[in-house]
Coordinates of C-alpha atoms in Angstrom, one line a residue:
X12 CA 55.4 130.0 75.6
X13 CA 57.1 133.2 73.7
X14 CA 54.1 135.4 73.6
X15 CA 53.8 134.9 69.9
X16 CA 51.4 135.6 67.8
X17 CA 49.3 132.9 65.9
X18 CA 51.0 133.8 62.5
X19 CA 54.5 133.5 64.6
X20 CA 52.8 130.6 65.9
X21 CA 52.1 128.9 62.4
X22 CA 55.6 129.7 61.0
X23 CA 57.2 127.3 64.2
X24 CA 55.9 124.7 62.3
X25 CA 56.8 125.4 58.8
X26 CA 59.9 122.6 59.9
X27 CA 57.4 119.8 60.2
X28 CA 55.6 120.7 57.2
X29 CA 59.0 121.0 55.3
X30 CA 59.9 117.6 56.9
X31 CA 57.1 115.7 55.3
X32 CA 56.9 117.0 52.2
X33 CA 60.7 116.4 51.9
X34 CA 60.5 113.3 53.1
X35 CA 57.6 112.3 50.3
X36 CA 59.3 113.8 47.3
X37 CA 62.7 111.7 48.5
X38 CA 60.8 108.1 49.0
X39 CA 59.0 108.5 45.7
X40 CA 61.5 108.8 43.3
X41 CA 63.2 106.5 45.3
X42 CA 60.8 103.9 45.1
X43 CA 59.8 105.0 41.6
X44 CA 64.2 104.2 40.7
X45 CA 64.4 100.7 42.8
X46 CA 61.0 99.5 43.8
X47 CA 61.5 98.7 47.5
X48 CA 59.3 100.6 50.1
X49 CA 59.2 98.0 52.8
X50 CA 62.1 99.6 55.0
X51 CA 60.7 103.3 54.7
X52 CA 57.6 103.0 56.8
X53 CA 59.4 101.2 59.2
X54 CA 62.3 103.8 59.6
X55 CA 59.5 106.7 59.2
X56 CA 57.4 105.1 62.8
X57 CA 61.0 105.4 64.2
X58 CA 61.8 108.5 63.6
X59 CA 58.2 110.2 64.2
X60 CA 58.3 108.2 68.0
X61 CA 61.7 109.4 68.2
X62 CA 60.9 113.1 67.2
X63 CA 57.5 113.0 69.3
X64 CA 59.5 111.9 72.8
X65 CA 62.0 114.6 71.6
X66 CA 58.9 117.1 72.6
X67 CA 59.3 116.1 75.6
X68 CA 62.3 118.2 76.4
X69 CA 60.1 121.5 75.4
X70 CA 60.3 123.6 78.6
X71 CA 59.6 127.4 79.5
X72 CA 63.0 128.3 78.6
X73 CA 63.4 126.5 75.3
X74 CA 64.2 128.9 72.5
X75 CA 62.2 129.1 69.6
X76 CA 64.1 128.1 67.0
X77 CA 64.7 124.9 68.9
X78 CA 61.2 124.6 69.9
X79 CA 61.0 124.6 65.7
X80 CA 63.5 122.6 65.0
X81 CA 62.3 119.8 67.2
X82 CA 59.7 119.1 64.9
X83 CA 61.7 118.9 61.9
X84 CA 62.6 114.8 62.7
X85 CA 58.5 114.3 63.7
X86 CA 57.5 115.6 60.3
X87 CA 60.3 113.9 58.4
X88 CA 59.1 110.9 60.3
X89 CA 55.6 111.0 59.4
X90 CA 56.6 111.7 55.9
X91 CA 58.1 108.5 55.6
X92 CA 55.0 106.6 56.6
X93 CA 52.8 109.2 54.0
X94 CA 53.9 108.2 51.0
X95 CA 54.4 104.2 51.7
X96 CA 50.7 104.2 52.6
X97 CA 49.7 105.9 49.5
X98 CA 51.9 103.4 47.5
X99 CA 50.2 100.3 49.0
X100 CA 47.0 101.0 49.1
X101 CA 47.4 101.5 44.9
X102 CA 49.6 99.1 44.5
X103 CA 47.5 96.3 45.7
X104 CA 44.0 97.3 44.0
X105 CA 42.8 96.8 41.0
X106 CA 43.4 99.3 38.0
X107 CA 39.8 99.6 37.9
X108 CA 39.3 99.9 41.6
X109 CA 42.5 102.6 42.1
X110 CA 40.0 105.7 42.6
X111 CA 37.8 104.0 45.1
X112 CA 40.8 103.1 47.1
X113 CA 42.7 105.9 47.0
X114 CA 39.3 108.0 48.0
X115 CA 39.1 105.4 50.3
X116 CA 42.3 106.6 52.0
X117 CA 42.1 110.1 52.1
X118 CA 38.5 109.5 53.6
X119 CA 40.3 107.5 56.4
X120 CA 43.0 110.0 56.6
X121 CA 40.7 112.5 57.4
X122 CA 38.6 110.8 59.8
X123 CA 41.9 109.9 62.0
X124 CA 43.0 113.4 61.3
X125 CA 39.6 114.9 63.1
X126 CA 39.9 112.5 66.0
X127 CA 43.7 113.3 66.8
X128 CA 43.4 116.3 66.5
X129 CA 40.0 116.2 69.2
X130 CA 41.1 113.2 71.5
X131 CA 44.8 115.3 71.8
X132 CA 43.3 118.8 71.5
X133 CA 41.1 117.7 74.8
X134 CA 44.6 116.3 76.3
X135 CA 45.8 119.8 75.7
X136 CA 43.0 121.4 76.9
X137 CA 42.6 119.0 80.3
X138 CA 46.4 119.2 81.4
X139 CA 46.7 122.9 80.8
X140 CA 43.6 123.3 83.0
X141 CA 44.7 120.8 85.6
X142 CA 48.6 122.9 85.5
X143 CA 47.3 126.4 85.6
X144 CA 44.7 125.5 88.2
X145 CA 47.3 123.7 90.8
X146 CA 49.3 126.6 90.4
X147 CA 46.7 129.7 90.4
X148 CA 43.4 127.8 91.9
X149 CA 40.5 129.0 91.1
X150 CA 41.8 132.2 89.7
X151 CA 43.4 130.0 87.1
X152 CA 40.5 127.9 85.9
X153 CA 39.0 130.9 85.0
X154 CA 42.1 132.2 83.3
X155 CA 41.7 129.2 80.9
X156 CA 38.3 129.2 80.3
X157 CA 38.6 132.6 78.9
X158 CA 39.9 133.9 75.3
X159 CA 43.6 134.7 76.7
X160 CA 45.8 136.3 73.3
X161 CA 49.5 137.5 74.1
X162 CA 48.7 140.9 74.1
X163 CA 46.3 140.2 77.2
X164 CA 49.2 137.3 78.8
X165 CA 51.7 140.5 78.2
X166 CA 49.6 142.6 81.4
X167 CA 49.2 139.9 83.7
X168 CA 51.5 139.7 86.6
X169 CA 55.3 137.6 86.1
X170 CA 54.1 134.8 88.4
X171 CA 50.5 134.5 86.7
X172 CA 52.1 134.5 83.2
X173 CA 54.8 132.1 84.1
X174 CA 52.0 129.7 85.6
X175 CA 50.3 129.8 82.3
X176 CA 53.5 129.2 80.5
X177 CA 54.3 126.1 82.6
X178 CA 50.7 125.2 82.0
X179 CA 51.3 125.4 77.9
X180 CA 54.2 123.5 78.5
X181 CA 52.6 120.8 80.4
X182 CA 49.4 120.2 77.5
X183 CA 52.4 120.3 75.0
X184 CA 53.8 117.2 76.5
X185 CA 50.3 115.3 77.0
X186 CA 50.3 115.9 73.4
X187 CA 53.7 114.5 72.5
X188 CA 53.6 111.4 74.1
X189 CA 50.1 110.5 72.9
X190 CA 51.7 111.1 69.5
X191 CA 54.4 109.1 70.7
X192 CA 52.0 106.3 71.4
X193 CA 50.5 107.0 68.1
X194 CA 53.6 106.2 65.6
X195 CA 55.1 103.5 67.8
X196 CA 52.0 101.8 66.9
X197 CA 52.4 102.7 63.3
X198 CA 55.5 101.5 63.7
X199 CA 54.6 98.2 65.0
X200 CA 52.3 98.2 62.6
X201 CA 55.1 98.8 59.9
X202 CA 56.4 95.6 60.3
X203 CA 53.3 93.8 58.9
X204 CA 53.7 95.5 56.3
X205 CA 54.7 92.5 53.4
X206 CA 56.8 94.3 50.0
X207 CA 55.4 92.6 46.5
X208 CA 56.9 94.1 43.2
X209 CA 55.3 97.2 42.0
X210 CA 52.8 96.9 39.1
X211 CA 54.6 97.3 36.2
X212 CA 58.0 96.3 37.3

């Protein structure tokens, strides 16, 4: 939306990746000083929703660092609802069993991982195709299709480039509110979630 570069990019997001390994770091000694983890991935499917609707309010003239800081309560959120995972899925296998299950979970992890990141990359991909298009026609399909850097976006006329902004703009928010969709179900999910003691306690 800035013309940034992809390094520029990558650093927008240092916030969410701040907010979850904050988050992580907080629960565990937390849980490691008191034992309860019920309440965390409960509050963590809140606050991810809650910080993946607040994308919603990204538009062309948001500034960057509140286009970064927006993600700060999305990655706390998903934080929250890390480490609780981790925690459970030891917690309630065997000693002998604890590697299987916790390579069990990162496998998972990574499966979801790849399918978000295609099912919402395709989201992207669709709705900024569908925007630029409306706006451009057939001029702007072909915009999309090809490899468009900042440099490049930089030379194009002010109503092309604010087409593709509002374009950006509108796969961003087909991405938020399908990860909107995605941690209110984890946080429905959340309240299944039944606490026993912590081996050892």
């Amino acid at each position: 939306m800035r013309d940034t570069s992809s390094t520029e990019s990558g650093l927008l997001l240092l916030p969410l990746m701040l907010g979850m390994m904050g988050a992580q770091l907080v629960i565990g000694r937390r849980i490691a000083g008191g034992g309860h983890y019920r309440a965390y991935p409960i509050a963590g499917g809140a606050l991810a929703t809650a910080g993946a609707l607040s994308l919603l309010t990204l538009g062309t003239a948001t500034t960057v660092p509140v286009a970064s800081g927006l993600t700060l309560a999305l990655g706390v959120g998903i934080g929250c609802l890390m480490q609780p995972a981790m925690l459970l899925t030891m917690n309630s296998a065997e000693p002998r069993d604890m590697g299987a299950a916790g390579g069990t979970q990162t496998l998972l992890r990574t499966i979801g991982g790849s399918l978000g990141v295609a099912v919402l990359g395709s989201v992207y991909t669709s709705r900024l195709t569908a925007g630029v298009t409306d706006r451009l026609g057939a001029d702007g399909g072909r915009l999309t299709q090809g490899e468009l850097t900042p440099g490049l976006l930089r030379d194009l006329p002010a109503p092309v480039r604010q087409a593709f902004r509002t374009g950006v703009v509108d796969g961003l928010h087909g991405v938020a509110l399908g990860t909107a969709v995605l941690c209110a179900v984890a946080f429905a999910v959340a309240w299944l979630v039944r606490e026993v003691p912590l081996r050892g306690r």
